[in-house]
CSV table of N, CA and C in Angstrom, one decimal:
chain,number,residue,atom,x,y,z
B,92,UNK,N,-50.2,78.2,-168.4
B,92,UNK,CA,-49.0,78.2,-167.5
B,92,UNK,C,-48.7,76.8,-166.9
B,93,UNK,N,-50.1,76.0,-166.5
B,93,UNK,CA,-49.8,74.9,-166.1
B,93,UNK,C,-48.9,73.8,-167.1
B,94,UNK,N,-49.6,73.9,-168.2
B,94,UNK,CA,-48.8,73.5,-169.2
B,94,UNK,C,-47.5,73.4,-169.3
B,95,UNK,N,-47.1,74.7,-169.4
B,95,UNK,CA,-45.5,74.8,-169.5
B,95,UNK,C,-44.8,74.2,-168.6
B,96,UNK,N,-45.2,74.1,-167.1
B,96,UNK,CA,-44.8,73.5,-166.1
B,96,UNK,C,-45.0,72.2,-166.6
B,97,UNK,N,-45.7,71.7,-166.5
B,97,UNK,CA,-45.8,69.9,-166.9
B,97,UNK,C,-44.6,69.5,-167.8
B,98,UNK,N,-44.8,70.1,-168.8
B,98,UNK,CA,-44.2,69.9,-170.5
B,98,UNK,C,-43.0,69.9,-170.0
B,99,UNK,N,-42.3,71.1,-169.1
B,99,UNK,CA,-41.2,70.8,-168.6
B,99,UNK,C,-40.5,69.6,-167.7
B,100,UNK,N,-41.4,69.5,-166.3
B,100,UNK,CA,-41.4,68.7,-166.1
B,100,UNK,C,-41.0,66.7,-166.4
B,101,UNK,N,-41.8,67.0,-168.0
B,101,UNK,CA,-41.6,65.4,-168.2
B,101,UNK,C,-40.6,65.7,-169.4
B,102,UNK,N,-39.8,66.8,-169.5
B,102,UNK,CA,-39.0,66.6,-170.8
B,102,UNK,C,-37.5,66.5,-169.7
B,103,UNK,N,-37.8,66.7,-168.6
B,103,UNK,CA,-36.4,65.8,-168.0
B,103,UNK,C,-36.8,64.4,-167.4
B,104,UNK,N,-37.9,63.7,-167.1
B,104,UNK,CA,-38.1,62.8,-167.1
B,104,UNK,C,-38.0,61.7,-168.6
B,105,UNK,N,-38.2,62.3,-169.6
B,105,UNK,CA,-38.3,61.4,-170.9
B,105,UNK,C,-37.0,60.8,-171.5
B,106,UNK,N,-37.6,60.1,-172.3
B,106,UNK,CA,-36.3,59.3,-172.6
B,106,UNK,C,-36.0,59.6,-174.1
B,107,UNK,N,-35.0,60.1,-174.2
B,107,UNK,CA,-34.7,60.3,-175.6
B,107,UNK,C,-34.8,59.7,-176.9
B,108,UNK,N,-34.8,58.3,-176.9
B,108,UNK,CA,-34.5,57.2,-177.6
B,108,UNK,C,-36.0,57.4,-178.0
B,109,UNK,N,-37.4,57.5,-177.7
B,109,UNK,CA,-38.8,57.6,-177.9
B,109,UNK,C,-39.3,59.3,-178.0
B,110,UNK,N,-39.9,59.5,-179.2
B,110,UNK,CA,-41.0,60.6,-179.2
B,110,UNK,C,-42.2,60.4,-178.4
B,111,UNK,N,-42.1,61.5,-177.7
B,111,UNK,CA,-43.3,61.5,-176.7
B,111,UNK,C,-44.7,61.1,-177.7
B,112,UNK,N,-45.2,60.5,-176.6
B,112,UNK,CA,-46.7,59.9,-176.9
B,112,UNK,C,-47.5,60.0,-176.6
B,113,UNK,N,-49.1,60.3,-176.4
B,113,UNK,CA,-50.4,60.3,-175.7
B,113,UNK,C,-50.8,59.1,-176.2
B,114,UNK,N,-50.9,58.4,-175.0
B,114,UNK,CA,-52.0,57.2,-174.6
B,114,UNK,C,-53.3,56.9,-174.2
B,115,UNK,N,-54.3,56.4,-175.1
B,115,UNK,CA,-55.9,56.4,-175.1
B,115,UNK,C,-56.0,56.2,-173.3
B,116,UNK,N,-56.7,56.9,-172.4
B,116,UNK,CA,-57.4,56.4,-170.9
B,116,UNK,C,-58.1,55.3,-171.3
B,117,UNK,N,-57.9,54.2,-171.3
B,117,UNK,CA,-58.9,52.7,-171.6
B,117,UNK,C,-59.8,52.5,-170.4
B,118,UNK,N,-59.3,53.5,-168.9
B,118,UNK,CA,-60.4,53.1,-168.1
B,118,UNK,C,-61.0,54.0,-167.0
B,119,UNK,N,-62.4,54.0,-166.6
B,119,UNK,CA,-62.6,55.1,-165.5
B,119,UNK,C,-63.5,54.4,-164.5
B,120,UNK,N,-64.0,55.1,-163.3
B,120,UNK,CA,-64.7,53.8,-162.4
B,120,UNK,C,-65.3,54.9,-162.1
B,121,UNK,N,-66.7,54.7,-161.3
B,121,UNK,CA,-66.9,55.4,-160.3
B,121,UNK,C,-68.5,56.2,-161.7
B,122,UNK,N,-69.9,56.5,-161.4
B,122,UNK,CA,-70.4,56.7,-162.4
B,122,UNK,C,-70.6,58.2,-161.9
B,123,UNK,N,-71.0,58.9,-160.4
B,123,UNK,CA,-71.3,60.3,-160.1
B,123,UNK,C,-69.5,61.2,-160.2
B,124,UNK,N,-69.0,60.6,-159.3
B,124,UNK,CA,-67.3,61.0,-159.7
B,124,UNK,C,-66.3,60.0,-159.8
B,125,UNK,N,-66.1,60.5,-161.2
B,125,UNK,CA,-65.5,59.8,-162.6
B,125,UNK,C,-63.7,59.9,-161.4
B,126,UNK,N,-62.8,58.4,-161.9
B,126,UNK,CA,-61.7,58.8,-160.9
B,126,UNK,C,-61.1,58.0,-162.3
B,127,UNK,N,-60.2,58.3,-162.4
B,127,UNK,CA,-59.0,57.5,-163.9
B,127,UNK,C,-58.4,56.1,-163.4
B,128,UNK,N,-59.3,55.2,-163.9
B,128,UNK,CA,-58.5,53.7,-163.4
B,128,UNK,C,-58.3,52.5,-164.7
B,129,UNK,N,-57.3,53.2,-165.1
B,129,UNK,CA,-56.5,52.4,-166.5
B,129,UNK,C,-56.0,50.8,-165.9
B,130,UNK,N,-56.3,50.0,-167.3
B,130,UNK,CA,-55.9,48.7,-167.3
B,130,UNK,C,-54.6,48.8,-166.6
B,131,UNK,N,-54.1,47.3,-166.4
B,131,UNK,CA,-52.7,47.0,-165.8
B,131,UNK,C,-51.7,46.9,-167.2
B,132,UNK,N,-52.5,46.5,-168.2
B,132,UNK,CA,-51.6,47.1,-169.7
B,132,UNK,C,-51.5,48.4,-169.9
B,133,UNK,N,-52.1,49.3,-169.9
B,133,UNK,CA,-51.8,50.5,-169.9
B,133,UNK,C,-51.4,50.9,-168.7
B,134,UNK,N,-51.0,50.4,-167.8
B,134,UNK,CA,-49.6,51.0,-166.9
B,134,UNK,C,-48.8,50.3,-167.5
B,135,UNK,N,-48.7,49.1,-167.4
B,135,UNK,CA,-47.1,48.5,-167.9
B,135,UNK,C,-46.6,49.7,-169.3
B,136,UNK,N,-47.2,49.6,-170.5
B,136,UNK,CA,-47.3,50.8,-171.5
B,136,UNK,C,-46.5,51.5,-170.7
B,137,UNK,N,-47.2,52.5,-170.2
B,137,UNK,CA,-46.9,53.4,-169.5
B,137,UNK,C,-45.3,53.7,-169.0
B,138,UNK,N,-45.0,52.4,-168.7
B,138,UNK,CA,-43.5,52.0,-167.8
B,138,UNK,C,-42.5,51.9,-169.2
B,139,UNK,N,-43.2,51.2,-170.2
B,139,UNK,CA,-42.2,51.2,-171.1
B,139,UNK,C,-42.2,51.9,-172.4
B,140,UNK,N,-42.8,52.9,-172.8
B,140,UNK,CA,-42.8,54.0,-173.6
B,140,UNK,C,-42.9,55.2,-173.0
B,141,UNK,N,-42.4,56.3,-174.1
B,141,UNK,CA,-42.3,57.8,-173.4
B,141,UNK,C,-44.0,58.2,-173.5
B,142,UNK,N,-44.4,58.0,-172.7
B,142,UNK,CA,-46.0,58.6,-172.4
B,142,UNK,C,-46.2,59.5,-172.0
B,143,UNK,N,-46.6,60.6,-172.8
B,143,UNK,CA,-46.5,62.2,-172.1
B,143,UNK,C,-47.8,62.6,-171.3
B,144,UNK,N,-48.7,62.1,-171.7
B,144,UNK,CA,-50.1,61.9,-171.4
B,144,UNK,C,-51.0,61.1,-171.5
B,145,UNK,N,-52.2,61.0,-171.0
B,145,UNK,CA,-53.5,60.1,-171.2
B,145,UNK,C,-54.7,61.2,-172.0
B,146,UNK,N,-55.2,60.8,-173.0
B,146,UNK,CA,-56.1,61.4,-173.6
B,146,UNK,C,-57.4,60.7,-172.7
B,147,UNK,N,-58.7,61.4,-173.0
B,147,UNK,CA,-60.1,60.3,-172.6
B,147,UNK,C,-61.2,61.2,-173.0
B,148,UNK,N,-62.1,61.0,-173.4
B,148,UNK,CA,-63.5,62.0,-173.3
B,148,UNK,C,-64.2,62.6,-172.5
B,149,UNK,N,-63.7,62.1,-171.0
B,149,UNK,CA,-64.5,62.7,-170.0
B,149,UNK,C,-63.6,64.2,-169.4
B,150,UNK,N,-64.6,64.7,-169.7
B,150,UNK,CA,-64.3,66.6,-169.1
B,150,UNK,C,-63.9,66.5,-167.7
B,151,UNK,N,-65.0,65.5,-167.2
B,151,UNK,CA,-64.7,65.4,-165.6
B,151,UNK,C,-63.2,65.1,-164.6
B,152,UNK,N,-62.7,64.0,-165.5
B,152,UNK,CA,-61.1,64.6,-165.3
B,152,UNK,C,-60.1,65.1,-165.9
B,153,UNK,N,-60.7,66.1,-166.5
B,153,UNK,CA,-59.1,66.6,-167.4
B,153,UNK,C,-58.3,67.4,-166.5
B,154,UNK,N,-57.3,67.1,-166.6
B,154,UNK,CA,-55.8,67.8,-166.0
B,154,UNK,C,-56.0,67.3,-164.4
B,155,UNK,N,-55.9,66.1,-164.7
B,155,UNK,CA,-55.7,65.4,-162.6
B,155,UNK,C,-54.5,64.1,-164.0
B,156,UNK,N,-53.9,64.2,-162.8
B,156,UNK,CA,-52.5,62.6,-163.3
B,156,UNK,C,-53.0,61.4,-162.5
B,157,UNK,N,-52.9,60.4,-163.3
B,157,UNK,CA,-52.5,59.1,-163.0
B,157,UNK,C,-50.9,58.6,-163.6
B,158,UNK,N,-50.5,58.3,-162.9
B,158,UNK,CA,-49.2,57.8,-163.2
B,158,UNK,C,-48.1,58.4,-163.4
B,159,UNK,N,-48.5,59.6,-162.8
B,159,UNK,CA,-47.6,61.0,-162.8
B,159,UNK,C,-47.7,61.6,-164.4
B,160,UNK,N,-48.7,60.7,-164.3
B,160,UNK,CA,-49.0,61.7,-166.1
B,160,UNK,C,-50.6,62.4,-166.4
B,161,UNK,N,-50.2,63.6,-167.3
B,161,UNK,CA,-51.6,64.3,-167.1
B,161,UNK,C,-52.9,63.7,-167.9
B,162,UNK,N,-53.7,64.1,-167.5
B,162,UNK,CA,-54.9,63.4,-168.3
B,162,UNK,C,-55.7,64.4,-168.8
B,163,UNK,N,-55.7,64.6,-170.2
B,163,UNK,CA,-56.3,65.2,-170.8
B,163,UNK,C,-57.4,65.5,-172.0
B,164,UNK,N,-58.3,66.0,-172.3
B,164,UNK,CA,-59.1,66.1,-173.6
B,164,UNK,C,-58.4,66.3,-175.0
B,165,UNK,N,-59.4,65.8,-176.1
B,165,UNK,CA,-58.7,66.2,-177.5
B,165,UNK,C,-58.5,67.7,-177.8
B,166,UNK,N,-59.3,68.3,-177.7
B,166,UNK,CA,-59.3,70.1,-177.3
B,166,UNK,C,-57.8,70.1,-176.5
B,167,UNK,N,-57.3,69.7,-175.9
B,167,UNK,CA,-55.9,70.3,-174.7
B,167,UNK,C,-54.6,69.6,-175.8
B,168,UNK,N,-55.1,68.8,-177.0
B,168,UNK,CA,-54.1,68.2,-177.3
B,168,UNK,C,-52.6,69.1,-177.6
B,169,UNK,N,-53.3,69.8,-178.5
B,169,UNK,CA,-52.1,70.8,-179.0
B,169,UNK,C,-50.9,71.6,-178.2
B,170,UNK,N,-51.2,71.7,-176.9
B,170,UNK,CA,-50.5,71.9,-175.5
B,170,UNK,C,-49.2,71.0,-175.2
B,171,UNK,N,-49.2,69.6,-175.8
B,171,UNK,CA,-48.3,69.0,-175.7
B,171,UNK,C,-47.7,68.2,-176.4
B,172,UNK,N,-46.6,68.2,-176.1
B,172,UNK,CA,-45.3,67.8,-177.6
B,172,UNK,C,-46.0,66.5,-177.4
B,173,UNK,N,-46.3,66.2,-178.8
B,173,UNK,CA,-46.2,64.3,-178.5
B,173,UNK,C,-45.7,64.6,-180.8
B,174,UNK,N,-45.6,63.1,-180.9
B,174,UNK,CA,-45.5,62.7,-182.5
B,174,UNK,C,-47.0,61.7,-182.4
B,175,UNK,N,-47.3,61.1,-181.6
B,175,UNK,CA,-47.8,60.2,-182.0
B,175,UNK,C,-49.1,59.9,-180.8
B,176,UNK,N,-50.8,59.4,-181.3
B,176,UNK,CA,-51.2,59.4,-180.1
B,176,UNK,C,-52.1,57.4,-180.4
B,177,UNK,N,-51.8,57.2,-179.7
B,177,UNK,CA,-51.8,55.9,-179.7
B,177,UNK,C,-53.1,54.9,-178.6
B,178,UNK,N,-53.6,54.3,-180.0
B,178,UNK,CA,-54.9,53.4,-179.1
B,178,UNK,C,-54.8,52.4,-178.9
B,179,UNK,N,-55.3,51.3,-178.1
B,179,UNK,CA,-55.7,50.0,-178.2
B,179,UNK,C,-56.0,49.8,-179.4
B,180,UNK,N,-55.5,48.5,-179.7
B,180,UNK,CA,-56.0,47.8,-180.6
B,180,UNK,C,-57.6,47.4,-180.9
B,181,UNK,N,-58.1,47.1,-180.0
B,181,UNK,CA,-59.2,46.4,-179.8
B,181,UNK,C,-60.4,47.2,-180.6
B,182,UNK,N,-60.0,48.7,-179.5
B,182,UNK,CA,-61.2,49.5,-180.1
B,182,UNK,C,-60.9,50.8,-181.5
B,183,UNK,N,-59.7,50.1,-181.9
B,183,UNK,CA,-59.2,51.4,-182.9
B,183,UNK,C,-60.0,52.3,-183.2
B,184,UNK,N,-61.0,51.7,-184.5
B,184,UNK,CA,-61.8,52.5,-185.3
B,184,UNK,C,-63.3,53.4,-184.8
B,185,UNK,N,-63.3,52.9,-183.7
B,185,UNK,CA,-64.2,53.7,-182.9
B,185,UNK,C,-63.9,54.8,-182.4
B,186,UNK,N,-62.7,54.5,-181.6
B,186,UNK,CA,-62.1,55.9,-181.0
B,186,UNK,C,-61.1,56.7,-182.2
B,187,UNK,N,-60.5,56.0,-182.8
B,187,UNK,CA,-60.1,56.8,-184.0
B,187,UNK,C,-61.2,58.0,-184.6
B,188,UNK,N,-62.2,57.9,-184.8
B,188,UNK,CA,-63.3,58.5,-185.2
B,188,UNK,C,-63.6,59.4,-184.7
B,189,UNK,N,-63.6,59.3,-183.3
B,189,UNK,CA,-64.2,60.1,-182.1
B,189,UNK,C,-63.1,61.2,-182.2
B,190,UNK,N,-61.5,61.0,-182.0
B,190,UNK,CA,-60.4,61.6,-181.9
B,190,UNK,C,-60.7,62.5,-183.0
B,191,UNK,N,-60.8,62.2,-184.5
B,191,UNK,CA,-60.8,62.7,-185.6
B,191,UNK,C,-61.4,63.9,-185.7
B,192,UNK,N,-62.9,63.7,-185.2
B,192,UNK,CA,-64.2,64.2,-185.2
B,192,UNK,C,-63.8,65.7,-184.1
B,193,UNK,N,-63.0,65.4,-183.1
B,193,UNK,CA,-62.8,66.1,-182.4
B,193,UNK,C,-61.6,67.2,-182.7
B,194,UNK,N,-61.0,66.8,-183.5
B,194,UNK,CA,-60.0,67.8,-184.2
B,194,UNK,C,-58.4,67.5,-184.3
B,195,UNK,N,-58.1,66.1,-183.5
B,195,UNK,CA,-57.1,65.5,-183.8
B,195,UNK,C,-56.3,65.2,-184.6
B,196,UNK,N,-55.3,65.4,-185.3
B,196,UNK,CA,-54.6,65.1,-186.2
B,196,UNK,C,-54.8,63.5,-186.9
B,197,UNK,N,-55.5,63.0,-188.2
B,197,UNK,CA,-55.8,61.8,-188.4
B,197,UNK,C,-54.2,61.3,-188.6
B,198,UNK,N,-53.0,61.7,-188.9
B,198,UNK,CA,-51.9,61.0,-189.6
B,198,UNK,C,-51.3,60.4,-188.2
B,199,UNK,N,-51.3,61.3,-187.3
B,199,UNK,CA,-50.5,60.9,-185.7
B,199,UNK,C,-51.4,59.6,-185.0
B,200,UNK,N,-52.7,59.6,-185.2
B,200,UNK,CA,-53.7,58.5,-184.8
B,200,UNK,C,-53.3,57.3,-184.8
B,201,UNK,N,-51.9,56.0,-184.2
B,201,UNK,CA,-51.9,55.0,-184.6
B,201,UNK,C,-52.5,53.9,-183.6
B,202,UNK,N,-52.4,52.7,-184.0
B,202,UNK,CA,-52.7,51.5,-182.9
B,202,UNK,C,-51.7,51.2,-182.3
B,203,UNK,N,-52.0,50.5,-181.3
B,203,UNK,CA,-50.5,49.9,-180.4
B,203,UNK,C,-49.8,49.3,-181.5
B,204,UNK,N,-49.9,48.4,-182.0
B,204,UNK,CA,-49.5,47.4,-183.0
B,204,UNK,C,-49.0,48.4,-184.0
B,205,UNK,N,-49.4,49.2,-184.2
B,205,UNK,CA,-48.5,50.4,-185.5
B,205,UNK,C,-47.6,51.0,-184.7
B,206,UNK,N,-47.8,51.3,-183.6
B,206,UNK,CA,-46.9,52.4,-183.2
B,206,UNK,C,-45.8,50.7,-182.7
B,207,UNK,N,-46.1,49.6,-182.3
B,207,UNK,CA,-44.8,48.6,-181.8
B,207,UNK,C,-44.0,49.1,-183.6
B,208,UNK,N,-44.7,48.7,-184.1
B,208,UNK,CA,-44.1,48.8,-185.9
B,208,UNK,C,-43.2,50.1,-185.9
B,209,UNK,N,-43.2,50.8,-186.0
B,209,UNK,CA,-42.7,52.5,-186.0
B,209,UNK,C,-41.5,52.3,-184.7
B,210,UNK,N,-41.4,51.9,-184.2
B,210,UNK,CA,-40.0,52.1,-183.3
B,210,UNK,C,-39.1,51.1,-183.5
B,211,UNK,N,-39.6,49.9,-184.0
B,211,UNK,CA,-38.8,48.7,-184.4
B,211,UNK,C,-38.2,48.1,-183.6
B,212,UNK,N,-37.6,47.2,-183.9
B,212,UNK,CA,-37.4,46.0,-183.3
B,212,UNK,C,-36.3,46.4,-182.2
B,213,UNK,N,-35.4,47.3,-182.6
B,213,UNK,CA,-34.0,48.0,-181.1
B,213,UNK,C,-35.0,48.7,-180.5
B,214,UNK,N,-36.0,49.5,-181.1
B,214,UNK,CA,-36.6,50.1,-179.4
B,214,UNK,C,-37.7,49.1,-179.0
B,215,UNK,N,-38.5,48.2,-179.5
B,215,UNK,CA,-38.8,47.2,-178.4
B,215,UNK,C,-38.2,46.7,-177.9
B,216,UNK,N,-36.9,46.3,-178.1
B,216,UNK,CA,-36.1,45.5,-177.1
B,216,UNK,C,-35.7,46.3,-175.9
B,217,UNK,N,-35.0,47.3,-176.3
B,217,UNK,CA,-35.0,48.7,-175.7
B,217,UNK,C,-36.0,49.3,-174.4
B,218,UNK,N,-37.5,49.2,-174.4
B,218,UNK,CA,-39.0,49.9,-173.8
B,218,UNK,C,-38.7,48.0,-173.4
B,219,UNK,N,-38.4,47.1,-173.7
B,219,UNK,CA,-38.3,45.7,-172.7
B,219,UNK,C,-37.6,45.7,-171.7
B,220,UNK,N,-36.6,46.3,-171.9
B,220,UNK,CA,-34.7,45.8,-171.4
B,220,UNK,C,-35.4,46.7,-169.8
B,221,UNK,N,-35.7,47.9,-170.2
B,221,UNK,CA,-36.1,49.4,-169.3
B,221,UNK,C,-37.6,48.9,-168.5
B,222,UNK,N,-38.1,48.2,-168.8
B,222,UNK,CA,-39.4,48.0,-168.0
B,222,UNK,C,-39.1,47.7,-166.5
B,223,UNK,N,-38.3,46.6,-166.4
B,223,UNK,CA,-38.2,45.6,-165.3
B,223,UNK,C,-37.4,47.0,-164.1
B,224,UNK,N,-36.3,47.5,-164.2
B,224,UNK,CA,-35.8,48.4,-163.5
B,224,UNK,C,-37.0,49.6,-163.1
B,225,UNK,N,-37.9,49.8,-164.4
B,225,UNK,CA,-39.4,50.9,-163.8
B,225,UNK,C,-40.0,50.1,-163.1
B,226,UNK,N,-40.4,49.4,-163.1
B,226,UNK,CA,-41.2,48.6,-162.3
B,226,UNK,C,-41.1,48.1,-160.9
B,227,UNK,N,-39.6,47.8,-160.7
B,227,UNK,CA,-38.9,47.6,-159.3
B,227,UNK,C,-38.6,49.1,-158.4
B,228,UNK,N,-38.8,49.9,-159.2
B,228,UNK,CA,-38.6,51.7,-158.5
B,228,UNK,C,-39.5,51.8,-157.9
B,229,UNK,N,-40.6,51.8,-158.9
B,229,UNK,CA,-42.1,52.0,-158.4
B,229,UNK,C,-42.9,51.1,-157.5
B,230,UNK,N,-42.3,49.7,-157.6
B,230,UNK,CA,-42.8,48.7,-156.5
B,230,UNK,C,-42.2,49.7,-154.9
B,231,UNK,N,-40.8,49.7,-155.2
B,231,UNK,CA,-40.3,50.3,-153.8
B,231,UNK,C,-40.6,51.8,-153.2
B,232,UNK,N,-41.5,52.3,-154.2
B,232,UNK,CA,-42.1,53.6,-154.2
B,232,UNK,C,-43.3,53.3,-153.2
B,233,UNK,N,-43.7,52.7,-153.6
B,233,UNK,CA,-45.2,52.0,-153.0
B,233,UNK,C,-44.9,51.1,-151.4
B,234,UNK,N,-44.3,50.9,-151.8
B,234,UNK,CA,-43.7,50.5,-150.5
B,234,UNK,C,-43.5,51.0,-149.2
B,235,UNK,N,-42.3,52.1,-149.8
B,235,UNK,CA,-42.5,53.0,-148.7
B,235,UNK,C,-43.3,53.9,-148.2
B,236,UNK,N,-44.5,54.0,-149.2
B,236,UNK,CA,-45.8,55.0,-149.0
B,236,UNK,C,-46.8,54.5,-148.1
B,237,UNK,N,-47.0,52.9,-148.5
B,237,UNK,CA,-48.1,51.9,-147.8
B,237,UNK,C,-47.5,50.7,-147.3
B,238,UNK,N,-46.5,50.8,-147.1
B,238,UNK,CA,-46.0,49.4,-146.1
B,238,UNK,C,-46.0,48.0,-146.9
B,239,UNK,N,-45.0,47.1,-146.7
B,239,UNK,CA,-45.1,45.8,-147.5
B,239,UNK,C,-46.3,44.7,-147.8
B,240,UNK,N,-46.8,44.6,-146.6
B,240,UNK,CA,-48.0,43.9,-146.3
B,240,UNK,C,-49.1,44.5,-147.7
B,241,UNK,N,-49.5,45.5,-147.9
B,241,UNK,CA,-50.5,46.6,-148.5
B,241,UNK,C,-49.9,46.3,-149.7
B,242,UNK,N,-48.7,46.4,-150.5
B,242,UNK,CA,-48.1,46.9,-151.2
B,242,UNK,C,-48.0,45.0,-152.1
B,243,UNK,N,-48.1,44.0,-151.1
B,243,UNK,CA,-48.2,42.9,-151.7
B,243,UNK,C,-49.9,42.3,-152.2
B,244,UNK,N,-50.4,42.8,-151.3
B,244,UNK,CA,-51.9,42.8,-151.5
B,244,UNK,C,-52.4,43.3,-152.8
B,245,UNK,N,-51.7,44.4,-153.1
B,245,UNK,CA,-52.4,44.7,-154.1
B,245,UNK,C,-51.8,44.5,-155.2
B,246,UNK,N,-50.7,44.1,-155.3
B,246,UNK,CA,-49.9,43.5,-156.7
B,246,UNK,C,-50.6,41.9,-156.7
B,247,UNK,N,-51.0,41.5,-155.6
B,247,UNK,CA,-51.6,40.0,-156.0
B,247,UNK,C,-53.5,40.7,-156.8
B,248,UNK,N,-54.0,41.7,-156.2
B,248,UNK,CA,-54.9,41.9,-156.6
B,248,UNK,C,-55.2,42.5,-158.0
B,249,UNK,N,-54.2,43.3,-158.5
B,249,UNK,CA,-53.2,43.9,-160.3
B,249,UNK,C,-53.6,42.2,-161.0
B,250,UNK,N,-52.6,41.5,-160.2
B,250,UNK,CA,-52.2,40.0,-160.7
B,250,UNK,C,-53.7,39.3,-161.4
B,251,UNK,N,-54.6,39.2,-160.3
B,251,UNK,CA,-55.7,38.7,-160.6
B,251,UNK,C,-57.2,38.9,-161.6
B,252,UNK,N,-56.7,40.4,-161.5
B,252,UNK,CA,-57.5,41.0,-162.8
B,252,UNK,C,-57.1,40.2,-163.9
């Protein structure tokens, strides 16, 4: 049921122009409780593709959101519309493997770099043109949650990673 709520949820948020996506969790912190702390590339990502979710291996947080998006196991995949689920380049064929093994569809498995290929050159310009206006929402979102002062601190602290 939660599902259907979600699925709903982000199919009035999504953008037409992009098939929904699941994006590899590239990061977690914390070693007794596991908390989801993805790169500042996988937010920007995030800001400029239709990302319906975060995939990751750890059970410990399945179904909590970062980024107003759910985070989930390869087992939950089938729960949600996506075409395509998409990794870092870096570590493809490792996690490729892992996804496979787990029961993922091998054909939807692509890399960043395949999946930039697959939308072409109008929807990268497109997921570019759209970033800078997500980004200035969400700055002023933050803003008024934690005050300017806070809210500059930690975009210098994003910056410096």
């Amino acid at each position: 049921m939660a599902m259907r709520v979600y699925n709903l949820e982000r199919k009035i948020k999504n953008r037409s122009l992009f098939k929904p996506t699941i994006f590899w969790l590239d990061g977690v912190r914390g070693e007794e409780n596991l908390f989801p702390n993805p790169s500042v590339k996988l937010t920007l990502l995030t800001f400029k593709y239709n990302v319906q979710a975060y995939i990751t291996e750890y059970k410990q947080i399945e179904f909590l959101k970062y980024n107003y998006r759910l985070i989930i196991t390869p087992k939950n995949i089938k729960f949600l519309p996506h075409k395509y689920v998409v990794i870092p380049d870096e570590n493809y064929l490792e996690i490729k493997n892992k996804l496979i093994d787990a029961g993922v569809g091998k054909k939807s498995i692509v890399s960043l770099r395949e999946y930039k290929k697959k939308i072409g050159i109008l929807g990268n310009i497109y997921a570019n043109l759209c970033l800078l206006p997500r980004l200035i929402s969400r700055i002023m979102q933050y803003v008024k949650r934690n005050g300017v002062s806070h809210a500059v601190e930690k975009i210098k602290s994003k910056l410096d990673k």
